Coordinates of C-alpha atoms in Angstrom, one line a residue:
X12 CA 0.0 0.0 0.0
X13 CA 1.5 3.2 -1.0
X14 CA 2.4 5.8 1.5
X15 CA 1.1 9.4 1.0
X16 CA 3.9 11.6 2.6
X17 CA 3.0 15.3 3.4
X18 CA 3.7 17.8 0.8
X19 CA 6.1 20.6 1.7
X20 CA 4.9 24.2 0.3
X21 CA 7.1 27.2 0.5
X22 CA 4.9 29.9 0.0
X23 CA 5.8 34.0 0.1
X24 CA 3.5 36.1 1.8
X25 CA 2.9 39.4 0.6
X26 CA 0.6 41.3 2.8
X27 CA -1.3 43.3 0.3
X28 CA -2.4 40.2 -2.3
X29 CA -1.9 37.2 -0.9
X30 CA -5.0 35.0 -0.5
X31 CA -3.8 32.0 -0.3
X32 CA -6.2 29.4 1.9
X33 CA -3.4 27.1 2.5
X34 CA -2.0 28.6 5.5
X35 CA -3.6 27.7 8.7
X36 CA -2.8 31.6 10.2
X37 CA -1.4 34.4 8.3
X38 CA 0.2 37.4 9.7
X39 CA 0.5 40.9 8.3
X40 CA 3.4 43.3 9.0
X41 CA 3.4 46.8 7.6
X42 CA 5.7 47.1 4.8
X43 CA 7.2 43.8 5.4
X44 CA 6.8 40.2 3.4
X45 CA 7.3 37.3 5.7
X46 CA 8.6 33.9 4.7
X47 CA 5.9 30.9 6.1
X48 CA 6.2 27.4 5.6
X49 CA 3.2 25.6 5.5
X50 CA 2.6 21.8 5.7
X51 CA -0.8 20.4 3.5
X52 CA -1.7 17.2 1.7
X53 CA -2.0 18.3 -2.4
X54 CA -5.9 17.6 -3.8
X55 CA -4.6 14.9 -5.8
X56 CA -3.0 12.9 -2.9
X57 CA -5.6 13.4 -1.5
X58 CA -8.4 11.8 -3.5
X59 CA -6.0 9.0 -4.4
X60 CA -5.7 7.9 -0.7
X61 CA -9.9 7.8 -0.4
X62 CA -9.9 5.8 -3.7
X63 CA -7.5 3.0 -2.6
X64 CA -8.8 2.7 0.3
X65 CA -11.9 1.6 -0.8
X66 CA -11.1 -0.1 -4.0
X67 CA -7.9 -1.4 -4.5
X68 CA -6.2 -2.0 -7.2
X69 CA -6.2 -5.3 -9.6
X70 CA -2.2 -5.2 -9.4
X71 CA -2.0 -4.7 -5.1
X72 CA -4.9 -8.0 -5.0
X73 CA -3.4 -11.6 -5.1
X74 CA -4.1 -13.6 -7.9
X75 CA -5.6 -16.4 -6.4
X76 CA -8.1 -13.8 -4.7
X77 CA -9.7 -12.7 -8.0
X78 CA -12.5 -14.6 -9.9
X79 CA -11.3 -16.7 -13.0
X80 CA -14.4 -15.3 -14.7
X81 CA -15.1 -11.8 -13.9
X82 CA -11.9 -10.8 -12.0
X83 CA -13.2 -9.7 -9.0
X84 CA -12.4 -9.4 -5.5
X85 CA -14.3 -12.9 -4.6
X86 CA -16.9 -12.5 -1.7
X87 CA -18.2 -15.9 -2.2
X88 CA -15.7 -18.1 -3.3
X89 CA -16.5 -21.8 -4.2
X90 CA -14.8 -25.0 -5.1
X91 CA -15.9 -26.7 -7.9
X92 CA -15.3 -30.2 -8.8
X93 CA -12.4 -29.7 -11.1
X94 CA -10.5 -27.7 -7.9
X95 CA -11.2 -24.3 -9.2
X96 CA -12.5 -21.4 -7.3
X97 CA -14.6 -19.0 -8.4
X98 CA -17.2 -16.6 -7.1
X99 CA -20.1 -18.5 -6.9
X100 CA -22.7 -16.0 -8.8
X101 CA -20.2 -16.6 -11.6
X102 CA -20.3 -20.1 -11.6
X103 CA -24.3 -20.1 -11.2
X104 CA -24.7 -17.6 -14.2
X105 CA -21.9 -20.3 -16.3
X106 CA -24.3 -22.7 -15.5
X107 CA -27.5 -21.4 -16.3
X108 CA -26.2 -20.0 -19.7
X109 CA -24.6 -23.1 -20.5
X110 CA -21.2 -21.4 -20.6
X111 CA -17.8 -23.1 -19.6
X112 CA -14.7 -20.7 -19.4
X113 CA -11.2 -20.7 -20.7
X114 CA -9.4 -23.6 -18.4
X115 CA -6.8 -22.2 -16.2
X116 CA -4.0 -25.1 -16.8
X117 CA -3.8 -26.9 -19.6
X118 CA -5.7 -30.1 -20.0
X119 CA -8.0 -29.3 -17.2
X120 CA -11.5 -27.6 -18.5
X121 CA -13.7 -26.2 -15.3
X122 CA -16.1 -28.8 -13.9
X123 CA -19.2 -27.0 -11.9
X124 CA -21.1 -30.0 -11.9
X125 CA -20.3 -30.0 -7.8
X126 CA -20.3 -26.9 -6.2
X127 CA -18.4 -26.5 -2.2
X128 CA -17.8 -22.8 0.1
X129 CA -14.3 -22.3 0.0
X130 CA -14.1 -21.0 3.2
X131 CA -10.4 -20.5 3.9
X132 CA -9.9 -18.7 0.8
X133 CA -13.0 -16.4 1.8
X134 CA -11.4 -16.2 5.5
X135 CA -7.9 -15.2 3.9
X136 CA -9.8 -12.4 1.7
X137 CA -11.7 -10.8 4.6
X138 CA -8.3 -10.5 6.4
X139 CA -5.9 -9.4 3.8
X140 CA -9.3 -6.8 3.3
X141 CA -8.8 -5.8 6.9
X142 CA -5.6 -4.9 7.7
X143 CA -5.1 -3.1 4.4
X144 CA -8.3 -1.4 5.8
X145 CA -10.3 -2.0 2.7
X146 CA -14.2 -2.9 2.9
X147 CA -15.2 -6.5 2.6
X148 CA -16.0 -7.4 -1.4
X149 CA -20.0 -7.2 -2.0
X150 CA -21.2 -10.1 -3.4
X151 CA -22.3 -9.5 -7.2
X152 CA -25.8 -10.0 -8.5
X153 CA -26.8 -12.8 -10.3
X154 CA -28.6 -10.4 -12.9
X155 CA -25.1 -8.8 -13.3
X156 CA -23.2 -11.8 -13.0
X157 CA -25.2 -13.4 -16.3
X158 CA -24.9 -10.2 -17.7
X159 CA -21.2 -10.4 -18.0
X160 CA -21.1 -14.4 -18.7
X161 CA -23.2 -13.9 -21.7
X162 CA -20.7 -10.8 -22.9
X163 CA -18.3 -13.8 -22.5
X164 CA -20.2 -16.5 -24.5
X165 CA -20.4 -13.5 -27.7
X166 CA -16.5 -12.7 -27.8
X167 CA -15.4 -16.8 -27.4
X168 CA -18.9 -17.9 -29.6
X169 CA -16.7 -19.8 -32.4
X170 CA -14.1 -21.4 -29.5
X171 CA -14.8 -25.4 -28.9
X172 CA -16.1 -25.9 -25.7
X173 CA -16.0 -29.5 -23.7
X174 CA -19.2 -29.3 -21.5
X175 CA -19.5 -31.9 -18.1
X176 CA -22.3 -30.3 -16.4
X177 CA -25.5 -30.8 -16.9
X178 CA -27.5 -28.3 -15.0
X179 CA -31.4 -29.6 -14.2
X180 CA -34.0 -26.5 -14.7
X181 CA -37.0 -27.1 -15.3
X182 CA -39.0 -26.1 -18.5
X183 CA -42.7 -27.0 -19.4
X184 CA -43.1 -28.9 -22.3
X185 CA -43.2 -27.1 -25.4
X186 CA -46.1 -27.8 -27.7
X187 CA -49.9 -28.3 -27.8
X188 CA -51.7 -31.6 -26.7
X189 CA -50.3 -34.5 -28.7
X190 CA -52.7 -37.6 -29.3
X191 CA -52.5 -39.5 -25.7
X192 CA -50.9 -36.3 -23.9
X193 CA -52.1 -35.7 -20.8
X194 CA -53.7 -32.1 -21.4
X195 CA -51.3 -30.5 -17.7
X196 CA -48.2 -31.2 -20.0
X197 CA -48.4 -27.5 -21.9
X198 CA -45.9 -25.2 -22.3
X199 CA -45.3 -21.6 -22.3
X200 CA -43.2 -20.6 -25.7
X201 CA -42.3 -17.2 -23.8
X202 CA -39.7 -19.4 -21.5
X203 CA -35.9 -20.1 -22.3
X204 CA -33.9 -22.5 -20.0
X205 CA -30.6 -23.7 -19.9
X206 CA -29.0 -27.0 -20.5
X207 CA -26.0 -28.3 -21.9
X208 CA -25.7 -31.5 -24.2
X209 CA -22.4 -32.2 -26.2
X210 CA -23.1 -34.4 -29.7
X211 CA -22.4 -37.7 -30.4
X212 CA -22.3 -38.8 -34.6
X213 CA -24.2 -42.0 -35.9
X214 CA -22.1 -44.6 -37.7
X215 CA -24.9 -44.9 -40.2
X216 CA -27.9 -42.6 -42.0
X217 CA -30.1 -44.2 -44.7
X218 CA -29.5 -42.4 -47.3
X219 CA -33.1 -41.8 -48.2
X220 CA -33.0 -40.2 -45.0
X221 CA -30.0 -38.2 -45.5
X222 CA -30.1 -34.3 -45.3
X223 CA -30.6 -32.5 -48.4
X224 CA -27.5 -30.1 -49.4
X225 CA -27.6 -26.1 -49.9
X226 CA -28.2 -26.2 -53.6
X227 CA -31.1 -28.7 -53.3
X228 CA -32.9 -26.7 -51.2
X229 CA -32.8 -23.3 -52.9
X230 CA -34.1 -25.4 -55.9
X231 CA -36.8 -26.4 -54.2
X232 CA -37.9 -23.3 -52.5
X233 CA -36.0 -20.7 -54.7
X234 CA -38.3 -17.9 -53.2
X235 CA -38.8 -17.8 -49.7
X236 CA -41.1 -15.8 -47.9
X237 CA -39.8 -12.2 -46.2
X238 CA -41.1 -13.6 -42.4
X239 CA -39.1 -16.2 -43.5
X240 CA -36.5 -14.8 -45.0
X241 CA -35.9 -12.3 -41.5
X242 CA -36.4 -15.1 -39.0
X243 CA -33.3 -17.2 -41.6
X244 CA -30.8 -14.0 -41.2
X245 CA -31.6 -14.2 -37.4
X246 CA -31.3 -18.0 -37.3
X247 CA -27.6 -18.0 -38.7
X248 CA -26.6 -14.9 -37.0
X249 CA -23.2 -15.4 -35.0
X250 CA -25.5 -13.6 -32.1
X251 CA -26.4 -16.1 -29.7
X252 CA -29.5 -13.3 -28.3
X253 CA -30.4 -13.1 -32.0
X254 CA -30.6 -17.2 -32.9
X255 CA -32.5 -17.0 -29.4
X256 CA -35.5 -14.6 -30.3
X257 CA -35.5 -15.7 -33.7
X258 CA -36.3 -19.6 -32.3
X259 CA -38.6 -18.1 -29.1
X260 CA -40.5 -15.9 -31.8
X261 CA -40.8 -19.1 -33.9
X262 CA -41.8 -21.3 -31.1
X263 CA -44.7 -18.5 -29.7
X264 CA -46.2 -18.3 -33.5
X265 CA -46.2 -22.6 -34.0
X266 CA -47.7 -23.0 -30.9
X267 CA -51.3 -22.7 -31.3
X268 CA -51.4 -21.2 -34.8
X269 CA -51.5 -24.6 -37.1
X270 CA -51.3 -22.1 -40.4
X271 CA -47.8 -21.0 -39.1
X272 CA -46.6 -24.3 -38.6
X273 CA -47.6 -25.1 -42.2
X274 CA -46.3 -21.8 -43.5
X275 CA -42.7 -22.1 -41.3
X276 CA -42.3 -25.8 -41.8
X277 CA -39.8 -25.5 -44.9
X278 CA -37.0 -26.9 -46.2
X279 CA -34.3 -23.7 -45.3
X280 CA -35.9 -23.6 -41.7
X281 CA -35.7 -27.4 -40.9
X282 CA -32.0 -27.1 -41.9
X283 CA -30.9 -24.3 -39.8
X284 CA -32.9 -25.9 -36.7
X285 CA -31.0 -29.2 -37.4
X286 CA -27.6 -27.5 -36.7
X287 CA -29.2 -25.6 -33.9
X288 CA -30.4 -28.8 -32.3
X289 CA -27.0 -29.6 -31.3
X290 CA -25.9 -26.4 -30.4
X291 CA -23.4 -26.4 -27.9
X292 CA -25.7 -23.3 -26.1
X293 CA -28.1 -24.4 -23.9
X294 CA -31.3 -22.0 -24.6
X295 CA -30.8 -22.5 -28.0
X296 CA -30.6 -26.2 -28.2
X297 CA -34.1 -26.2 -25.7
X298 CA -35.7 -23.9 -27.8
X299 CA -34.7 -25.4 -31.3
X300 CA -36.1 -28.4 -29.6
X301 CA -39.3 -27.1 -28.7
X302 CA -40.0 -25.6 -32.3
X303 CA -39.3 -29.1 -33.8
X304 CA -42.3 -30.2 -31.9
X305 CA -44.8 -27.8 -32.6
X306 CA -43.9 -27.9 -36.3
X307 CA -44.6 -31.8 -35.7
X308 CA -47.8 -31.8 -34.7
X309 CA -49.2 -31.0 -38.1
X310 CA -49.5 -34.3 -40.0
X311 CA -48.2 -33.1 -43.4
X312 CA -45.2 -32.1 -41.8
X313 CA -44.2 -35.2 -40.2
X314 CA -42.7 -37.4 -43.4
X315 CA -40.6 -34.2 -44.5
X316 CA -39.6 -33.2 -41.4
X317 CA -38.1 -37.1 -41.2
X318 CA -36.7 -36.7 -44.7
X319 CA -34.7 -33.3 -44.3
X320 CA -32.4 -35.7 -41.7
X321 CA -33.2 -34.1 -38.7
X322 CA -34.3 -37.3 -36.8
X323 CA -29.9 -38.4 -36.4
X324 CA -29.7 -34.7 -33.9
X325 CA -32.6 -35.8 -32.4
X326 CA -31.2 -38.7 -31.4
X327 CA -28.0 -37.1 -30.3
X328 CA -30.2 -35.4 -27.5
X329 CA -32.4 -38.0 -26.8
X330 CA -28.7 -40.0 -25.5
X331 CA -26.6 -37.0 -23.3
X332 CA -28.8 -33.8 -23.8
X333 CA -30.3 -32.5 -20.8
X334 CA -33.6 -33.2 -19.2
X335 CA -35.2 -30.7 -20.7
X336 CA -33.7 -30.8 -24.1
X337 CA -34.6 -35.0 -24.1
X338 CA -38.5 -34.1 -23.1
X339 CA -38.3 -32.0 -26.0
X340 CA -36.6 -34.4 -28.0
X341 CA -38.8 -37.5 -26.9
X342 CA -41.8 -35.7 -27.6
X343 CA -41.0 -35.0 -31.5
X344 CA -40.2 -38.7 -31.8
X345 CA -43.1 -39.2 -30.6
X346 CA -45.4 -37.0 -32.7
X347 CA -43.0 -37.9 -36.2
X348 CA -43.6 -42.0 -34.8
X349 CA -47.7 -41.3 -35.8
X350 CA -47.1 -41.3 -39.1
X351 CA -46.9 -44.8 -40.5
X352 CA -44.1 -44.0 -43.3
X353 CA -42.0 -42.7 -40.9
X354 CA -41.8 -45.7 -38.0
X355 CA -39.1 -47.7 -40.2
X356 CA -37.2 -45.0 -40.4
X357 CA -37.0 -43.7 -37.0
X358 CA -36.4 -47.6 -35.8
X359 CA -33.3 -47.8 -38.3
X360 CA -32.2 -44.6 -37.3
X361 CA -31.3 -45.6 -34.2
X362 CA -34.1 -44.2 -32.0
X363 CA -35.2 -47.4 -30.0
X364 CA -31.9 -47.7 -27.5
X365 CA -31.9 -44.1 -26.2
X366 CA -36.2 -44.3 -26.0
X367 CA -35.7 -47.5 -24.2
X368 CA -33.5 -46.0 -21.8
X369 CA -35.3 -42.8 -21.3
X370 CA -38.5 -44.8 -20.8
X371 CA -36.9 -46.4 -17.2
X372 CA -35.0 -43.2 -15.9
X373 CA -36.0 -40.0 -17.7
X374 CA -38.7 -37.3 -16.2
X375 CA -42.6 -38.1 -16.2
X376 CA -43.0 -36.5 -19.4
X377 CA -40.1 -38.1 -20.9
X378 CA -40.9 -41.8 -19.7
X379 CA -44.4 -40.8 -20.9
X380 CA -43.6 -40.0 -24.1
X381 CA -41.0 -42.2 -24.7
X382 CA -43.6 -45.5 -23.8
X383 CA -45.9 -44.0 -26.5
X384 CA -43.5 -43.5 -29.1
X385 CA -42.1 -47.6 -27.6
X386 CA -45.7 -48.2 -28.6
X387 CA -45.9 -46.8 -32.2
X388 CA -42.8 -48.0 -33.4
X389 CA -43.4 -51.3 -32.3
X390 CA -46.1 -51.5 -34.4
X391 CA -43.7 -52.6 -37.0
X392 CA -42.3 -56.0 -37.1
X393 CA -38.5 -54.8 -37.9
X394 CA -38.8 -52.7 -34.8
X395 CA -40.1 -55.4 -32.9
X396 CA -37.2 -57.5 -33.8
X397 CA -34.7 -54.7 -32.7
X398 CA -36.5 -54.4 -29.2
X399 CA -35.7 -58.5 -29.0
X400 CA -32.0 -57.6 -30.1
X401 CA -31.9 -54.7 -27.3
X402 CA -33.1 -56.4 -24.7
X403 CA -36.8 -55.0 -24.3
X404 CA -38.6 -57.6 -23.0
X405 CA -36.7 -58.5 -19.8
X406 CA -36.7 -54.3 -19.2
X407 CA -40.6 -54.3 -19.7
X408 CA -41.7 -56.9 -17.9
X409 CA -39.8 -56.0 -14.7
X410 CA -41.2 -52.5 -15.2
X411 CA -44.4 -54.3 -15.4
X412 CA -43.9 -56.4 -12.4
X413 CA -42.6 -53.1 -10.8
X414 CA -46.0 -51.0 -11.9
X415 CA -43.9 -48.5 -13.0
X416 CA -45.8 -46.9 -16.5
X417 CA -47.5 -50.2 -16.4
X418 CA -50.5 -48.9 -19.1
X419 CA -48.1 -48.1 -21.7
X420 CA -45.8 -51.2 -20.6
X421 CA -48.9 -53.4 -21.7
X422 CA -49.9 -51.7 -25.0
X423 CA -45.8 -52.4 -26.3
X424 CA -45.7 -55.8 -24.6
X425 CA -49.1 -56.2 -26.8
X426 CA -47.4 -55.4 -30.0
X427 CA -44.6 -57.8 -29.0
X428 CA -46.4 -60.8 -28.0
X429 CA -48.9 -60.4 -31.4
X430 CA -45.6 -61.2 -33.4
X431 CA -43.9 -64.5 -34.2
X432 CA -40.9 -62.6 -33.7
X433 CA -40.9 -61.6 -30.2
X434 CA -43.1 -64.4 -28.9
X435 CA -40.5 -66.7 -28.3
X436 CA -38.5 -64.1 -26.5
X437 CA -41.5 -63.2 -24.0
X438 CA -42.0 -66.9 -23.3
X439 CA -38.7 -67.4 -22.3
X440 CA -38.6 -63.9 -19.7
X441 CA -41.9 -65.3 -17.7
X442 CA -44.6 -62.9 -19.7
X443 CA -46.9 -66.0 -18.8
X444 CA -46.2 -65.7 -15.4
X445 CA -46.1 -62.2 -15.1
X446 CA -49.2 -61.4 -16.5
X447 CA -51.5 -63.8 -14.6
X448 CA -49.6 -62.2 -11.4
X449 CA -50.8 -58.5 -12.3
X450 CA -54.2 -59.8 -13.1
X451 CA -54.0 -61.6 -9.4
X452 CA -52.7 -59.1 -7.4
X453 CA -51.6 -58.3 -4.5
X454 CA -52.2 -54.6 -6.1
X455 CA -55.4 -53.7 -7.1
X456 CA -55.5 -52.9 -11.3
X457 CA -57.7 -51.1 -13.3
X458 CA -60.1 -52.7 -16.2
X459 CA -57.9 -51.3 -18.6
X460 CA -54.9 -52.8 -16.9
X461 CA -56.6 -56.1 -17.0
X462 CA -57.5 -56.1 -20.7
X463 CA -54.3 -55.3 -21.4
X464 CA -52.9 -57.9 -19.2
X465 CA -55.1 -60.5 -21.1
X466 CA -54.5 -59.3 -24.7
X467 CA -50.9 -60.2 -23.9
X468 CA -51.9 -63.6 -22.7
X469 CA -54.4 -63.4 -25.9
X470 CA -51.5 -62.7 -28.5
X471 CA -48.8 -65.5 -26.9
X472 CA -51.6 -68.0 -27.1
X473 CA -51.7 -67.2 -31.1
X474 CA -49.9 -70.6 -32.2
X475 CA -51.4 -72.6 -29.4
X476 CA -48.0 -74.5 -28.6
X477 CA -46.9 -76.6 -25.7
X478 CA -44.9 -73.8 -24.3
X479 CA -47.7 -71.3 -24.0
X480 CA -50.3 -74.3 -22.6
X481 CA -47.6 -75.3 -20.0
X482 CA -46.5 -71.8 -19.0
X483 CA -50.3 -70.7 -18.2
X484 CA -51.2 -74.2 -16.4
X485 CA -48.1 -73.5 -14.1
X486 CA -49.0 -70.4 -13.4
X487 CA -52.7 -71.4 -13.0
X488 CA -53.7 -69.0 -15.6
X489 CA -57.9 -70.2 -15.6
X490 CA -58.9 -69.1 -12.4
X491 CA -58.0 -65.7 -13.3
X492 CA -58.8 -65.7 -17.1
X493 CA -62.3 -67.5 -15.6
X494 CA -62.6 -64.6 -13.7
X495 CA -62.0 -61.9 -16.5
X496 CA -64.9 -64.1 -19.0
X497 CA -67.2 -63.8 -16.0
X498 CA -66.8 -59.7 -15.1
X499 CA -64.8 -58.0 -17.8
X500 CA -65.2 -55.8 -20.2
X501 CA -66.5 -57.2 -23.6
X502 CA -63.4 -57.3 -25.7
X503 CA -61.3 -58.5 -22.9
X504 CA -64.3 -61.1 -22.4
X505 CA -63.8 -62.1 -25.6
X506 CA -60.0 -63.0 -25.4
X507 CA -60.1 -64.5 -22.0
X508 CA -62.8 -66.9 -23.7
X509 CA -60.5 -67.8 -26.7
X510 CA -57.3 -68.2 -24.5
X511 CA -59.0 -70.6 -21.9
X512 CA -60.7 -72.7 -25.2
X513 CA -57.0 -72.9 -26.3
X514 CA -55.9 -74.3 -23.2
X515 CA -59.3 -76.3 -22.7
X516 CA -58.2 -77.7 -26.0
X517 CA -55.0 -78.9 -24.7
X518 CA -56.4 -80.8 -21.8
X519 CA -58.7 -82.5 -23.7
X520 CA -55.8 -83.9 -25.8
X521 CA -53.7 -84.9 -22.8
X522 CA -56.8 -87.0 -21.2
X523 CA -55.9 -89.4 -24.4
X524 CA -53.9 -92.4 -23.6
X525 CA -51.1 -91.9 -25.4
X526 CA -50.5 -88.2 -23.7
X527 CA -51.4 -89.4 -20.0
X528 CA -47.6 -90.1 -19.2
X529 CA -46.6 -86.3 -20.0
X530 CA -44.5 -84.4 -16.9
X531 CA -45.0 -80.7 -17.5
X532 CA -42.4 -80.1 -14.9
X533 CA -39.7 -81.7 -17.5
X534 CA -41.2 -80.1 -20.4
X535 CA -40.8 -76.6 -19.4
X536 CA -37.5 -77.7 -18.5
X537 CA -36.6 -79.2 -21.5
X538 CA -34.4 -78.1 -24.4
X539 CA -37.3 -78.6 -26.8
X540 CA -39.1 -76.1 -25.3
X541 CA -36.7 -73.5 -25.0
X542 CA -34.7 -73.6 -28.2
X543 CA -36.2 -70.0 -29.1
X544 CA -32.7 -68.9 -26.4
X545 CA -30.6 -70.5 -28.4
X546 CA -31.7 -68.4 -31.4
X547 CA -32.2 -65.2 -30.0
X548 CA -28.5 -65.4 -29.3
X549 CA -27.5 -65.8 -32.8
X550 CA -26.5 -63.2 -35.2
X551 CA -29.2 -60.7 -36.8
X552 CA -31.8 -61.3 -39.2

């Protein structure tokens, strides 16, 4: 800290003009000028002791005291998991804008996924604040805080970034009711959140699935519309707040209006979104989402929206996006998996592993949606197959056993068990057993639960084999398919009937003589019986 040092002032006194009002006393003598040495502190010194007293200088402060971000005095420093510290409005604004700063050693980007006080650094600054009798640091406002982040984010936009976190903030979903939505899942287009993803590339894209180029879509709309044209400018700005209200003001105008979502749903627009999908920037990767679904919703839209190759980002944020991102992400599978001509597609696309996952550990919405789309997709036999391959039907039957999304569980194990394909495979993982145990209890199910439980029953009785009959005697599958004829509803009347005739059918054949010797114990057992393992270990179709 730099001394100030009295200034010395030799002044001359003349008795008849001197003013001066640096001298404490002054003296006149007749005639006479007097010689007085006065001792004052200059203006200047002055005001330069006041300043550094309060704020000191960047130089005078320790290094390790200032924040990495905004280089502040810290008044709140934190540790975060990589063993940085920063000031922890810094670190929550980095987070919220999806921002991760320049790394302060080589080799070792910031990690804020785990946030911890550093209270000895915060003890050390309060003391080297006292005796240099400066005040304490105020801590700085989140508003200001994200203010000067997001400065950050526009000088380093075109820098590579390696993001960990994955901050959780909620968003409400971002489109109208889709078919089977429960109507409490709207959104609000006026909100932006934060997220952060990082992108992962397929090893493989259909080509009648890949994205058209540049030149192929000016030739196919050579004249865009000026609404258009404006939000396109805005869409490929290097701006990040510019790509942001272009995609909110999209979002807010597709989200009730179903002529804009016709009118917006082109070829140039679907290309920018799918860069924007995969955008390293949270918001915009959220809200590029979110338009994706509303434009969805429209049923023209769906097979183009698949054929401009935007389904491959989809998937990329469906496997390490954010929570919010993947609702978004789920729910345009979803709405694109209605369309017949597109289920194919989405299934050899790659779709089916990251919606499988999502459907045991994502949010409500997410598992919701992701069970529906499950649903729709496995309405065609070469997704079925897949599901086989991934190892569906052990996950859905313990989520059934579980009664965890146990509706939409049903309706996919329903598609599964109604093909040849996937029959064996549900014979082998106890569906039998499974079922008839939902359908007895000990939790009390709904008549739509029990339909569905009997359909599945109804669709692995189909080819009326041996394994089916001796899965559903073991498990003593009449009393509770008796009970269903008796007291269900019509259709599921009608398949407990034909499933307990199938098994009726059986015993009639085993009272013959030549079938009276048969152990059911050994034929379940038996290697006849469960050859379907041997195959479903084999290479693909």
């Amino acid at each position: 800290m730099e001394i100030q040092r009295p200034v010395i002032k030799l002044m001359v006194l003349h008795s008849n003009h001197d003013k001066s009002d640096n001298l404490s006393r002054r003296e006149f003598l007749p005639g006479k000028s007097k010689w007085r040495i006065s001792l004052s502190r200059s203006p200047s010194s002055s005001s330069s002791s006041k300043s550094n007293n309060t704020s000191p200088s960047k130089t005078e402060i320790p290094t390790e005291f200032l924040c990495p971000i905004s280089g502040y005095l810290m008044a709140d420093p934190v540790i975060v998991s990589s063993g940085h510290s920063y000031e922890r409005a810094c670190v929550i604004a980095s987070k919220t804008l999806g921002f991760t700063p320049s790394p302060l050693l080589p080799n070792s980007p910031p990690d804020f996924s785990t946030v911890i006080p550093n209270l000895a650094l915060k003890s050390a600054i309060l003391s080297w604040c006292d005796r240099r009798s400066f005040p304490p640091p105020k801590p700085l406002d989140n508003a200001a805080a994200e203010k000067l982040v997001f400065s950050l984010m526009e000088k380093t936009h075109h820098r590579p970034t390696s993001r960990k976190d994955k901050p959780s903030v909620r968003l409400d979903h971002a489109a109208t009711e889709l078919d089977r939505r429960p109507n409490y899942f709207n959104s609000s287009s006026d909100e932006s959140v934060a997220s952060s993803s990082r992108t992962l590339q397929l090893a493989t894209r259909p080509s009648c699935f890949s994205s058209p180029s540049s030149a192929e879509i000016e030739s196919l709309e050579p004249n865009p519309s000026p609404e258009e044209e404006a939000l396109l400018v805005k869409l490929k700005s290097n701006r990040i707040s510019e790509i942001e209200e272009a995609l909110i003001s999209i979002r807010r105008v597709t989200r009730l209006d179903e002529g804009s979502r016709i009118s917006l749903c082109t070829a140039r627009l679907i290309s920018s979104l799918r860069s924007l999908i995969v955008s390293r920037y949270a918001t915009v990767q959220v809200n590029a989402t979110a338009v994706l679904v509303n434009l969805s919703l429209v049923k023209s839209n769906k097979v183009k929206i698949v054929r401009s190759g935007i389904v491959p980002p989809l998937i990329d944020v469906l496997k390490c996006g954010s929570s919010e991102a993947q609702e978004h992400s789920v729910g345009a599978v979803f709405s694109l998996a209605l369309e017949d001509e597109n289920k194919t597609a989405i299934g050899v696309l790659g779709a089916l592993e990251p919606l499988l996952h999502l459907i045991r550990v994502g949010t409500e919405l997410t598992r919701h949606d992701s069970a529906l789309a499950l649903y729709h997709l496995s309405l065609v036999q070469s997704n079925r197959g897949k599901l086989v391959k991934l190892g569906a039907v052990q996950v859905l039957l313990s989520m059934a056993r579980l009664g965890q999304t146990m509706n939409r569980v049903l309706l996919i194990l329903c598609n599964m068990a109604s093909c040849p394909v996937s029959r064996p495979a549900l014979l082998d993982s106890g569906a039998v057993e499974c079922m008839v145990g939902i359908l007895r209890g000990p939790r009390e199910v709904t008549e739509s639960t029990r339909e569905s439980c009997v359909a599945v029953l109804y669709g692995l009785s189909h080819d009326g084999g041996l394994r089916f009959k001796g899965l559903a005697m073991a498990a003593n599958a009449v009393e509770e398919l008796t009970k269903v004829e008796r007291s269900g509803r019509e259709r599921a009347k009608q398949k407990a009937k034909r499933v307990l005739e199938v098994m009726r059918a059986k015993m009639e054949d085993d009272s013959s003589p030549e079938n009276e010797e048969i152990d059911w114990e050994e034929l379940l057992n038996s290697g006849s019986v469960t050859r379907s393992q041997h195959r479903l270990g084999g290479d693909g179709e």
